[in-house]
Amino acid sequence: MDVPRQDICSVHAHRFDRKAAMPDASELAAQVLAGDVRTASRLISLLEREDEQAAAAVAVLFPATGSARAIGITGPPGAGKSTLIKRFIDAYRERGLRVGVLAVDPSSQLTGGALLGDRLRMVSHTMQEDVFIRSMAVRDQQGGIARGTAQAMRILDALGCDRLIVETVGVGQSEIAVAGTVDCTVLVSHPGAGDEIQAMKSGIMEIGDLYVINKADQPGAEHLRRQLMSAVRLLASKDPPRQVFMVSARTGDGMTELVEAVETRLEHLDTSGKLGRQRLLNLQQEVLQLIVSRSVANVLAGLGPDPVSTYLSDLEQRRMDPSTVASLVLAQQHRDRSLAQPGVAARGTVGPA
């Protein structure tokens, strides 16, 4: 790496020495770099709550990341994704690799926490020193990727994980976000999932690199394979080409070939330079998404508790349409901010004539 791991914290502490909290962030980062799993878990919990200190720690860790290769696993409920991931963990541990798993779950409506559910299928690995498994809550986050998942992946990368596996919720348009955080995307289905396959054709198929038919020993597996092959042929070509696999995560049949295909694809992307270009594009998209989300948050924070109430009668009587009301609300916000800043109002007011 360009910056030695032991020097990263001191470099960033100097860069952000005006922030009083930074020494603590640097200390947390140093503990992660030293392999402290408990600190890594604590940081991920703080990120779920959008804690600024945790974000600062991730900024310190960022130069130490980029070594781990990330695999996304997505598919409909009941496809056996968790059992499949357990097989991936087995295979990577046999190769002597450290594995980090982020299992992204729907939030509990009562607690706001992640519902563990099928995570119990991976519980045999949770006590292993070189396996880190963490459930994260979606909390209404669009895209099926939990708030802070990209940062959590960087924490596990800095912790020393060689492979990161991100399991996402369900299957549908929102799951396309997984492709923006990983290096290889595996779409999982199973016999009897005809409706899900139809849904995948509407958009999610494009993000797949490898397509896996789990429970291939069940009736209907061959029919599903033909469906997938037909759908894949309609997609734009990829390099390396997309592939379809039939496996049984329960018995392990076909897993050796699947894991080898993932590794071959990752190696090809790396040696061809495509991995670096893909990651840079993903980082660019992440920055733009953060700009949009923070801009929206700033706008909403300045609108007050009920900015539309003044125009409810106009909307009800159809004297104004929603677009006009939105323009008026934003124009009023601009005027309020201009009045609060001496010298700004004199330059003019933006809004409808």
mmCIF file of C-alpha atoms in Angstrom:
data_model
loop_
_atom_site.group_PDB
_atom_site.id
_atom_site.type_symbol
_atom_site.label_atom_id
_atom_site.label_comp_id
_atom_site.label_asym_id
_atom_site.label_seq_id
_atom_site.Cartn_x
_atom_site.Cartn_y
_atom_site.Cartn_z
ATOM 1 C CA MET A 1 0.000 0.000 0.000
ATOM 2 C CA ASP A 2 1.144 3.548 -0.602
ATOM 3 C CA VAL A 3 0.797 4.496 3.083
ATOM 4 C CA PRO A 4 2.137 2.052 5.722
ATOM 5 C CA ARG A 5 -0.663 0.816 7.979
ATOM 6 C CA GLN A 6 1.130 1.956 11.144
ATOM 7 C CA ASP A 7 1.431 5.518 9.788
ATOM 8 C CA ILE A 8 -2.157 5.984 8.631
ATOM 9 C CA CYS A 9 -3.603 7.129 11.950
ATOM 10 C CA SER A 10 -0.903 9.755 12.567
ATOM 11 C CA VAL A 11 -1.289 11.102 9.022
ATOM 12 C CA HIS A 12 -5.047 11.623 9.424
ATOM 13 C CA ALA A 13 -4.762 12.923 12.988
ATOM 14 C CA HIS A 14 -2.503 15.688 11.647
ATOM 15 C CA ARG A 15 -4.877 16.356 8.745
ATOM 16 C CA PHE A 16 -7.886 16.762 11.041
ATOM 17 C CA ASP A 17 -6.122 18.141 14.134
ATOM 18 C CA ARG A 18 -8.659 20.972 14.348
ATOM 19 C CA LYS A 19 -11.398 18.480 15.253
ATOM 20 C CA ALA A 20 -11.329 17.687 18.932
ATOM 21 C CA ALA A 21 -12.831 14.225 18.403
ATOM 22 C CA MET A 22 -10.180 13.092 15.933
ATOM 23 C CA PRO A 23 -7.688 11.631 18.450
ATOM 24 C CA ASP A 24 -10.420 9.240 19.577
ATOM 25 C CA ALA A 25 -11.237 8.383 15.961
ATOM 26 C CA SER A 26 -7.559 7.714 15.271
ATOM 27 C CA GLU A 27 -7.341 5.472 18.317
ATOM 28 C CA LEU A 28 -10.380 3.490 17.194
ATOM 29 C CA ALA A 29 -8.875 3.132 13.730
ATOM 30 C CA ALA A 30 -5.567 1.968 15.205
ATOM 31 C CA GLN A 31 -7.374 -0.736 17.160
ATOM 32 C CA VAL A 32 -9.095 -1.987 14.014
ATOM 33 C CA LEU A 33 -5.792 -2.041 12.123
ATOM 34 C CA ALA A 34 -4.368 -4.084 15.001
ATOM 35 C CA GLY A 35 -7.100 -6.675 14.464
ATOM 36 C CA ASP A 36 -9.434 -5.777 17.333
ATOM 37 C CA VAL A 37 -12.726 -7.417 16.330
ATOM 38 C CA ARG A 38 -14.653 -5.894 19.222
ATOM 39 C CA THR A 39 -13.723 -2.371 18.141
ATOM 40 C CA ALA A 40 -14.677 -3.181 14.547
ATOM 41 C CA SER A 41 -18.095 -4.383 15.712
ATOM 42 C CA ARG A 42 -18.544 -1.266 17.836
ATOM 43 C CA LEU A 43 -17.714 0.990 14.909
ATOM 44 C CA ILE A 44 -20.271 -0.769 12.689
ATOM 45 C CA SER A 45 -22.929 -0.273 15.367
ATOM 46 C CA LEU A 46 -22.077 3.431 15.529
ATOM 47 C CA LEU A 47 -22.252 3.708 11.742
ATOM 48 C CA GLU A 48 -25.778 2.293 11.775
ATOM 49 C CA ARG A 49 -26.681 5.260 13.977
ATOM 50 C CA GLU A 50 -24.843 7.657 11.624
ATOM 51 C CA ASP A 51 -22.349 8.559 14.339
ATOM 52 C CA GLU A 52 -19.877 11.238 13.220
ATOM 53 C CA GLN A 53 -17.046 9.781 15.294
ATOM 54 C CA ALA A 54 -17.394 6.443 13.514
ATOM 55 C CA ALA A 55 -17.414 8.178 10.129
ATOM 56 C CA ALA A 56 -14.223 9.975 11.109
ATOM 57 C CA ALA A 57 -12.628 6.645 12.067
ATOM 58 C CA VAL A 58 -13.540 5.188 8.668
ATOM 59 C CA ALA A 59 -11.913 8.202 7.010
ATOM 60 C CA VAL A 60 -8.743 7.364 8.925
ATOM 61 C CA LEU A 61 -8.957 3.741 7.821
ATOM 62 C CA PHE A 62 -9.673 4.465 4.168
ATOM 63 C CA PRO A 63 -6.038 4.446 2.922
ATOM 64 C CA ALA A 64 -5.644 0.961 4.434
ATOM 65 C CA THR A 65 -8.546 -0.467 2.451
ATOM 66 C CA GLY A 66 -8.846 -1.906 -1.031
ATOM 67 C CA SER A 67 -7.185 -5.274 -0.490
ATOM 68 C CA ALA A 68 -10.315 -7.299 0.263
ATOM 69 C CA ARG A 69 -12.430 -8.590 -2.598
ATOM 70 C CA ALA A 70 -16.179 -8.255 -2.155
ATOM 71 C CA ILE A 71 -18.935 -10.590 -3.319
ATOM 72 C CA GLY A 72 -22.631 -9.694 -3.292
ATOM 73 C CA ILE A 73 -25.233 -12.422 -2.765
ATOM 74 C CA THR A 74 -28.842 -11.535 -3.521
ATOM 75 C CA GLY A 75 -32.028 -13.361 -4.436
ATOM 76 C CA PRO A 76 -35.617 -14.054 -3.321
ATOM 77 C CA PRO A 77 -36.493 -15.201 0.197
ATOM 78 C CA GLY A 78 -36.244 -18.964 0.510
ATOM 79 C CA ALA A 79 -33.499 -19.314 -2.097
ATOM 80 C CA GLY A 80 -31.061 -20.547 0.536
ATOM 81 C CA LYS A 81 -28.664 -17.611 0.440
ATOM 82 C CA SER A 82 -27.475 -18.041 4.022
ATOM 83 C CA THR A 83 -26.698 -21.742 3.540
ATOM 84 C CA LEU A 84 -24.874 -20.852 0.333
ATOM 85 C CA ILE A 85 -22.808 -18.272 2.198
ATOM 86 C CA LYS A 86 -21.903 -20.866 4.824
ATOM 87 C CA ARG A 87 -20.446 -22.977 2.007
ATOM 88 C CA PHE A 88 -18.483 -19.978 0.737
ATOM 89 C CA ILE A 89 -17.073 -19.465 4.232
ATOM 90 C CA ASP A 90 -16.059 -23.133 4.401
ATOM 91 C CA ALA A 91 -14.297 -22.906 1.048
ATOM 92 C CA TYR A 92 -12.426 -19.714 1.878
ATOM 93 C CA ARG A 93 -11.356 -20.944 5.302
ATOM 94 C CA GLU A 94 -9.911 -24.057 3.633
ATOM 95 C CA ARG A 95 -7.823 -21.659 1.547
ATOM 96 C CA GLY A 96 -6.611 -19.889 4.669
ATOM 97 C CA LEU A 97 -8.515 -16.692 3.950
ATOM 98 C CA ARG A 98 -10.173 -14.416 6.506
ATOM 99 C CA VAL A 99 -13.848 -13.817 5.761
ATOM 100 C CA GLY A 100 -16.196 -10.989 6.682
ATOM 101 C CA VAL A 101 -19.958 -11.348 6.151
ATOM 102 C CA LEU A 102 -22.491 -8.514 6.262
ATOM 103 C CA ALA A 103 -26.013 -9.933 6.272
ATOM 104 C CA VAL A 104 -28.399 -7.070 5.502
ATOM 105 C CA ASP A 105 -31.850 -7.689 6.984
ATOM 106 C CA PRO A 106 -35.176 -5.856 7.125
ATOM 107 C CA SER A 107 -35.543 -3.773 10.259
ATOM 108 C CA SER A 108 -37.756 -4.940 13.067
ATOM 109 C CA GLN A 109 -40.772 -2.636 13.216
ATOM 110 C CA LEU A 110 -40.582 -2.718 17.016
ATOM 111 C CA THR A 111 -36.866 -2.480 17.736
ATOM 112 C CA GLY A 112 -35.343 -1.066 14.547
ATOM 113 C CA GLY A 113 -32.751 -3.836 14.707
ATOM 114 C CA ALA A 114 -31.899 -6.542 12.203
ATOM 115 C CA LEU A 115 -33.967 -9.709 12.211
ATOM 116 C CA LEU A 116 -31.435 -12.534 12.469
ATOM 117 C CA GLY A 117 -33.612 -15.238 10.902
ATOM 118 C CA ASP A 118 -31.482 -17.478 8.724
ATOM 119 C CA ARG A 119 -28.280 -16.076 10.234
ATOM 120 C CA LEU A 120 -28.551 -19.081 12.563
ATOM 121 C CA ARG A 121 -27.446 -21.194 9.603
ATOM 122 C CA MET A 122 -24.040 -19.518 9.820
ATOM 123 C CA VAL A 123 -23.751 -19.598 13.616
ATOM 124 C CA SER A 124 -21.156 -22.391 13.611
ATOM 125 C CA HIS A 125 -18.670 -19.918 12.165
ATOM 126 C CA THR A 126 -19.252 -17.045 14.573
ATOM 127 C CA MET A 127 -16.695 -18.253 17.114
ATOM 128 C CA GLN A 128 -13.923 -18.725 14.561
ATOM 129 C CA GLU A 129 -11.093 -16.224 14.836
ATOM 130 C CA ASP A 130 -10.872 -15.546 11.104
ATOM 131 C CA VAL A 131 -14.609 -15.229 10.403
ATOM 132 C CA PHE A 132 -16.607 -12.072 11.155
ATOM 133 C CA ILE A 133 -20.405 -12.251 10.682
ATOM 134 C CA ARG A 134 -22.572 -9.230 11.242
ATOM 135 C CA SER A 135 -26.264 -8.550 10.673
ATOM 136 C CA MET A 136 -27.243 -5.009 9.716
ATOM 137 C CA ALA A 137 -30.621 -3.282 9.625
ATOM 138 C CA VAL A 138 -32.016 -1.806 6.405
ATOM 139 C CA ARG A 139 -34.212 0.741 8.240
ATOM 140 C CA ASP A 140 -36.129 1.811 5.141
ATOM 141 C CA GLN A 141 -32.916 2.394 3.213
ATOM 142 C CA GLN A 142 -33.674 2.172 -0.501
ATOM 143 C CA GLY A 143 -31.554 -0.269 -2.444
ATOM 144 C CA GLY A 144 -31.519 -3.070 0.102
ATOM 145 C CA ILE A 145 -28.139 -1.880 1.381
ATOM 146 C CA ALA A 146 -28.154 -0.928 5.046
ATOM 147 C CA ARG A 147 -27.187 2.545 6.156
ATOM 148 C CA GLY A 148 -23.419 2.510 6.444
ATOM 149 C CA THR A 149 -22.833 -0.823 4.665
ATOM 150 C CA ALA A 150 -20.116 0.556 2.390
ATOM 151 C CA GLN A 151 -18.297 1.977 5.411
ATOM 152 C CA ALA A 152 -18.773 -1.280 7.308
ATOM 153 C CA MET A 153 -17.131 -3.128 4.423
ATOM 154 C CA ARG A 154 -14.152 -0.785 4.705
ATOM 155 C CA ILE A 155 -13.868 -1.535 8.424
ATOM 156 C CA LEU A 156 -13.727 -5.277 7.732
ATOM 157 C CA ASP A 157 -11.241 -4.660 4.928
ATOM 158 C CA ALA A 158 -8.970 -2.729 7.299
ATOM 159 C CA LEU A 159 -9.482 -5.432 9.923
ATOM 160 C CA GLY A 160 -7.704 -7.822 7.585
ATOM 161 C CA CYS A 161 -10.514 -9.740 5.914
ATOM 162 C CA ASP A 162 -9.501 -11.166 2.536
ATOM 163 C CA ARG A 163 -13.048 -11.788 1.297
ATOM 164 C CA LEU A 164 -16.173 -9.790 2.072
ATOM 165 C CA ILE A 165 -19.617 -11.269 1.447
ATOM 166 C CA VAL A 166 -22.651 -8.976 1.429
ATOM 167 C CA GLU A 167 -26.041 -10.686 1.577
ATOM 168 C CA THR A 168 -28.943 -8.427 0.674
ATOM 169 C CA VAL A 169 -32.673 -8.566 1.187
ATOM 170 C CA GLY A 170 -35.068 -10.123 -1.307
ATOM 171 C CA VAL A 171 -34.993 -9.498 -5.021
ATOM 172 C CA GLY A 172 -36.211 -6.539 -7.053
ATOM 173 C CA GLN A 173 -35.253 -3.186 -8.503
ATOM 174 C CA SER A 174 -33.977 -1.910 -5.144
ATOM 175 C CA GLU A 175 -31.334 -4.631 -4.969
ATOM 176 C CA ILE A 176 -29.460 -3.099 -7.897
ATOM 177 C CA ALA A 177 -27.620 -1.040 -5.279
ATOM 178 C CA VAL A 178 -25.580 -4.111 -4.299
ATOM 179 C CA ALA A 179 -23.615 -3.883 -7.554
ATOM 180 C CA GLY A 180 -22.296 -0.507 -6.443
ATOM 181 C CA THR A 181 -20.571 -1.904 -3.357
ATOM 182 C CA VAL A 182 -19.072 -5.232 -4.485
ATOM 183 C CA ASP A 183 -16.697 -6.644 -7.093
ATOM 184 C CA CYS A 184 -18.811 -9.639 -8.143
ATOM 185 C CA THR A 185 -22.582 -10.113 -7.849
ATOM 186 C CA VAL A 186 -24.172 -13.549 -7.465
ATOM 187 C CA LEU A 187 -27.932 -13.808 -8.086
ATOM 188 C CA VAL A 188 -29.488 -16.821 -6.363
ATOM 189 C CA SER A 189 -32.787 -18.464 -7.243
ATOM 190 C CA HIS A 190 -34.394 -21.855 -6.692
ATOM 191 C CA PRO A 191 -36.949 -24.163 -8.349
ATOM 192 C CA GLY A 192 -40.476 -22.825 -8.072
ATOM 193 C CA ALA A 193 -39.335 -19.181 -8.164
ATOM 194 C CA GLY A 194 -40.944 -18.368 -11.512
ATOM 195 C CA ASP A 195 -42.431 -15.079 -10.308
ATOM 196 C CA GLU A 196 -39.039 -13.951 -8.996
ATOM 197 C CA ILE A 197 -37.358 -14.781 -12.303
ATOM 198 C CA GLN A 198 -39.948 -12.675 -14.120
ATOM 199 C CA ALA A 199 -39.244 -9.826 -11.704
ATOM 200 C CA MET A 200 -35.510 -10.168 -12.270
ATOM 201 C CA LYS A 201 -36.007 -9.742 -16.008
ATOM 202 C CA SER A 202 -37.328 -6.238 -15.343
ATOM 203 C CA GLY A 203 -33.955 -4.945 -14.279
ATOM 204 C CA ILE A 204 -32.042 -6.895 -11.673
ATOM 205 C CA MET A 205 -30.719 -9.435 -14.175
ATOM 206 C CA GLU A 206 -28.345 -6.816 -15.578
ATOM 207 C CA ILE A 207 -26.359 -6.540 -12.347
ATOM 208 C CA GLY A 208 -25.590 -10.262 -12.146
ATOM 209 C CA ASP A 209 -22.187 -11.745 -12.903
ATOM 210 C CA LEU A 210 -22.990 -15.301 -11.848
ATOM 211 C CA TYR A 211 -26.464 -16.849 -11.636
ATOM 212 C CA VAL A 212 -26.961 -19.683 -9.177
ATOM 213 C CA ILE A 213 -29.815 -22.169 -9.061
ATOM 214 C CA ASN A 214 -29.745 -23.463 -5.501
ATOM 215 C CA LYS A 215 -31.605 -26.611 -4.428
ATOM 216 C CA ALA A 216 -30.745 -28.046 -7.844
ATOM 217 C CA ASP A 217 -31.732 -31.517 -6.626
ATOM 218 C CA GLN A 218 -35.387 -30.455 -6.489
ATOM 219 C CA PRO A 219 -37.948 -30.825 -9.310
ATOM 220 C CA GLY A 220 -38.031 -27.931 -11.743
ATOM 221 C CA ALA A 221 -34.324 -27.076 -11.501
ATOM 222 C CA GLU A 222 -33.604 -27.874 -15.151
ATOM 223 C CA HIS A 223 -36.596 -25.822 -16.308
ATOM 224 C CA LEU A 224 -35.319 -22.891 -14.235
ATOM 225 C CA ARG A 225 -31.840 -23.301 -15.724
ATOM 226 C CA ARG A 226 -33.274 -22.991 -19.239
ATOM 227 C CA GLN A 227 -35.216 -19.881 -18.182
ATOM 228 C CA LEU A 228 -32.103 -18.265 -16.795
ATOM 229 C CA MET A 229 -29.980 -19.168 -19.803
ATOM 230 C CA SER A 230 -32.558 -17.588 -22.106
ATOM 231 C CA ALA A 231 -32.714 -14.435 -19.988
ATOM 232 C CA VAL A 232 -28.920 -14.123 -19.800
ATOM 233 C CA ARG A 233 -28.570 -14.400 -23.584
ATOM 234 C CA LEU A 234 -30.740 -11.279 -23.964
ATOM 235 C CA LEU A 235 -28.402 -9.189 -21.818
ATOM 236 C CA ALA A 236 -25.474 -7.127 -23.012
ATOM 237 C CA SER A 237 -22.218 -9.055 -23.058
ATOM 238 C CA LYS A 238 -19.791 -8.924 -20.156
ATOM 239 C CA ASP A 239 -16.100 -9.719 -19.807
ATOM 240 C CA PRO A 240 -15.763 -12.273 -18.302
ATOM 241 C CA PRO A 241 -19.064 -13.688 -19.622
ATOM 242 C CA ARG A 242 -21.985 -14.323 -17.312
ATOM 243 C CA GLN A 243 -22.415 -17.915 -16.150
ATOM 244 C CA VAL A 244 -25.231 -20.073 -14.749
ATOM 245 C CA PHE A 245 -24.549 -22.702 -12.056
ATOM 246 C CA MET A 246 -26.674 -25.420 -10.484
ATOM 247 C CA VAL A 247 -25.744 -26.179 -6.876
ATOM 248 C CA SER A 248 -27.082 -27.652 -3.678
ATOM 249 C CA ALA A 249 -25.870 -25.603 -0.746
ATOM 250 C CA ARG A 250 -27.372 -28.234 1.557
ATOM 251 C CA THR A 251 -25.185 -31.065 0.222
ATOM 252 C CA GLY A 252 -22.353 -28.974 -1.195
ATOM 253 C CA ASP A 253 -22.804 -30.268 -4.744
ATOM 254 C CA GLY A 254 -21.535 -27.766 -7.304
ATOM 255 C CA MET A 255 -20.010 -25.422 -4.722
ATOM 256 C CA THR A 256 -16.400 -26.117 -5.693
ATOM 257 C CA GLU A 257 -17.101 -25.023 -9.262
ATOM 258 C CA LEU A 258 -19.033 -21.941 -8.111
ATOM 259 C CA VAL A 259 -16.325 -20.723 -5.731
ATOM 260 C CA GLU A 260 -13.664 -21.303 -8.382
ATOM 261 C CA ALA A 261 -15.728 -19.321 -10.911
ATOM 262 C CA VAL A 262 -15.993 -16.399 -8.473
ATOM 263 C CA GLU A 263 -12.252 -16.423 -7.857
ATOM 264 C CA THR A 264 -11.431 -16.724 -11.562
ATOM 265 C CA ARG A 265 -13.670 -13.751 -12.329
ATOM 266 C CA LEU A 266 -12.133 -11.638 -9.575
ATOM 267 C CA GLU A 267 -8.617 -12.495 -10.723
ATOM 268 C CA HIS A 268 -9.450 -11.603 -14.324
ATOM 269 C CA LEU A 269 -10.929 -8.268 -13.276
ATOM 270 C CA ASP A 270 -7.821 -7.519 -11.241
ATOM 271 C CA THR A 271 -5.197 -8.441 -13.824
ATOM 272 C CA SER A 272 -7.081 -6.702 -16.648
ATOM 273 C CA GLY A 273 -7.356 -3.447 -14.708
ATOM 274 C CA LYS A 274 -11.153 -3.561 -14.819
ATOM 275 C CA LEU A 275 -11.438 -4.041 -11.062
ATOM 276 C CA GLY A 276 -9.718 -0.736 -10.347
ATOM 277 C CA ARG A 277 -11.837 1.120 -12.894
ATOM 278 C CA GLN A 278 -15.040 -0.449 -11.571
ATOM 279 C CA ARG A 279 -14.166 0.456 -7.991
ATOM 280 C CA LEU A 280 -13.354 4.042 -8.934
ATOM 281 C CA LEU A 281 -16.716 4.346 -10.694
ATOM 282 C CA ASN A 282 -18.429 2.913 -7.595
ATOM 283 C CA LEU A 283 -16.666 5.465 -5.380
ATOM 284 C CA GLN A 284 -17.729 8.258 -7.714
ATOM 285 C CA GLN A 285 -21.339 7.113 -7.524
ATOM 286 C CA GLU A 286 -21.129 6.876 -3.734
ATOM 287 C CA VAL A 287 -19.906 10.473 -3.520
ATOM 288 C CA LEU A 288 -22.746 11.688 -5.757
ATOM 289 C CA GLN A 289 -25.321 9.754 -3.704
ATOM 290 C CA LEU A 290 -23.961 11.280 -0.502
ATOM 291 C CA ILE A 291 -24.153 14.766 -2.023
ATOM 292 C CA VAL A 292 -27.775 14.201 -3.017
ATOM 293 C CA SER A 293 -28.828 12.697 0.325
ATOM 294 C CA ARG A 294 -27.120 15.413 2.346
ATOM 295 C CA SER A 295 -28.540 18.141 0.123
ATOM 296 C CA VAL A 296 -32.038 16.741 0.588
ATOM 297 C CA ALA A 297 -31.499 16.541 4.347
ATOM 298 C CA ASN A 298 -30.357 20.174 4.449
ATOM 299 C CA VAL A 299 -33.353 21.328 2.436
ATOM 300 C CA LEU A 300 -35.817 19.408 4.592
ATOM 301 C CA ALA A 301 -34.187 20.703 7.777
ATOM 302 C CA GLY A 302 -34.845 24.277 6.649
ATOM 303 C CA LEU A 303 -38.457 23.804 5.593
ATOM 304 C CA GLY A 304 -40.021 23.633 9.009
ATOM 305 C CA PRO A 305 -42.450 21.025 10.372
ATOM 306 C CA ASP A 306 -45.257 21.442 7.803
ATOM 307 C CA PRO A 307 -44.211 23.600 4.834
ATOM 308 C CA VAL A 308 -47.081 22.500 2.590
ATOM 309 C CA SER A 309 -49.937 23.347 4.970
ATOM 310 C CA THR A 310 -50.258 26.898 3.582
ATOM 311 C CA TYR A 311 -51.113 25.483 0.163
ATOM 312 C CA LEU A 312 -53.448 22.629 1.117
ATOM 313 C CA SER A 313 -56.556 24.564 0.057
ATOM 314 C CA ASP A 314 -54.969 25.400 -3.300
ATOM 315 C CA LEU A 315 -54.092 21.752 -3.836
ATOM 316 C CA GLU A 316 -57.539 20.548 -2.769
ATOM 317 C CA GLN A 317 -59.294 23.019 -5.065
ATOM 318 C CA ARG A 318 -56.775 22.233 -7.825
ATOM 319 C CA ARG A 319 -55.764 25.868 -8.165
ATOM 320 C CA MET A 320 -52.120 24.790 -7.962
ATOM 321 C CA ASP A 321 -50.394 21.587 -8.938
ATOM 322 C CA PRO A 322 -47.707 19.896 -6.743
ATOM 323 C CA SER A 323 -44.851 21.188 -8.909
ATOM 324 C CA THR A 324 -45.956 24.798 -8.455
ATOM 325 C CA VAL A 325 -46.351 24.345 -4.703
ATOM 326 C CA ALA A 326 -42.887 22.799 -4.430
ATOM 327 C CA SER A 327 -41.388 25.767 -6.294
ATOM 328 C CA LEU A 328 -43.160 28.228 -3.994
ATOM 329 C CA VAL A 329 -42.038 26.413 -0.837
ATOM 330 C CA LEU A 330 -38.422 26.358 -1.991
ATOM 331 C CA ALA A 331 -38.574 30.003 -3.069
ATOM 332 C CA GLN A 332 -39.848 30.948 0.391
ATOM 333 C CA GLN A 333 -37.037 28.969 1.987
ATOM 334 C CA HIS A 334 -34.527 30.822 -0.176
ATOM 335 C CA ARG A 335 -35.994 34.198 0.845
ATOM 336 C CA ASP A 336 -35.906 33.238 4.538
ATOM 337 C CA ARG A 337 -32.266 32.236 4.284
ATOM 338 C CA SER A 338 -31.386 35.413 2.370
ATOM 339 C CA LEU A 339 -32.961 37.599 5.060
ATOM 340 C CA ALA A 340 -30.978 35.720 7.690
ATOM 341 C CA GLN A 341 -27.709 36.524 5.897
ATOM 342 C CA PRO A 342 -26.896 40.263 5.639
ATOM 343 C CA GLY A 343 -25.964 41.296 2.132
ATOM 344 C CA VAL A 344 -27.474 38.261 0.429
ATOM 345 C CA ALA A 345 -31.007 39.608 0.000
ATOM 346 C CA ALA A 346 -29.682 42.638 -1.825
ATOM 347 C CA ARG A 347 -28.582 40.455 -4.712
ATOM 348 C CA GLY A 348 -32.159 39.554 -5.513
ATOM 349 C CA THR A 349 -34.726 36.897 -4.767
ATOM 350 C CA VAL A 350 -35.119 33.649 -6.674
ATOM 351 C CA GLY A 351 -38.633 32.424 -7.245
ATOM 352 C CA PRO A 352 -41.670 32.521 -9.500
ATOM 353 C CA ALA A 353 -42.491 35.909 -11.003
#
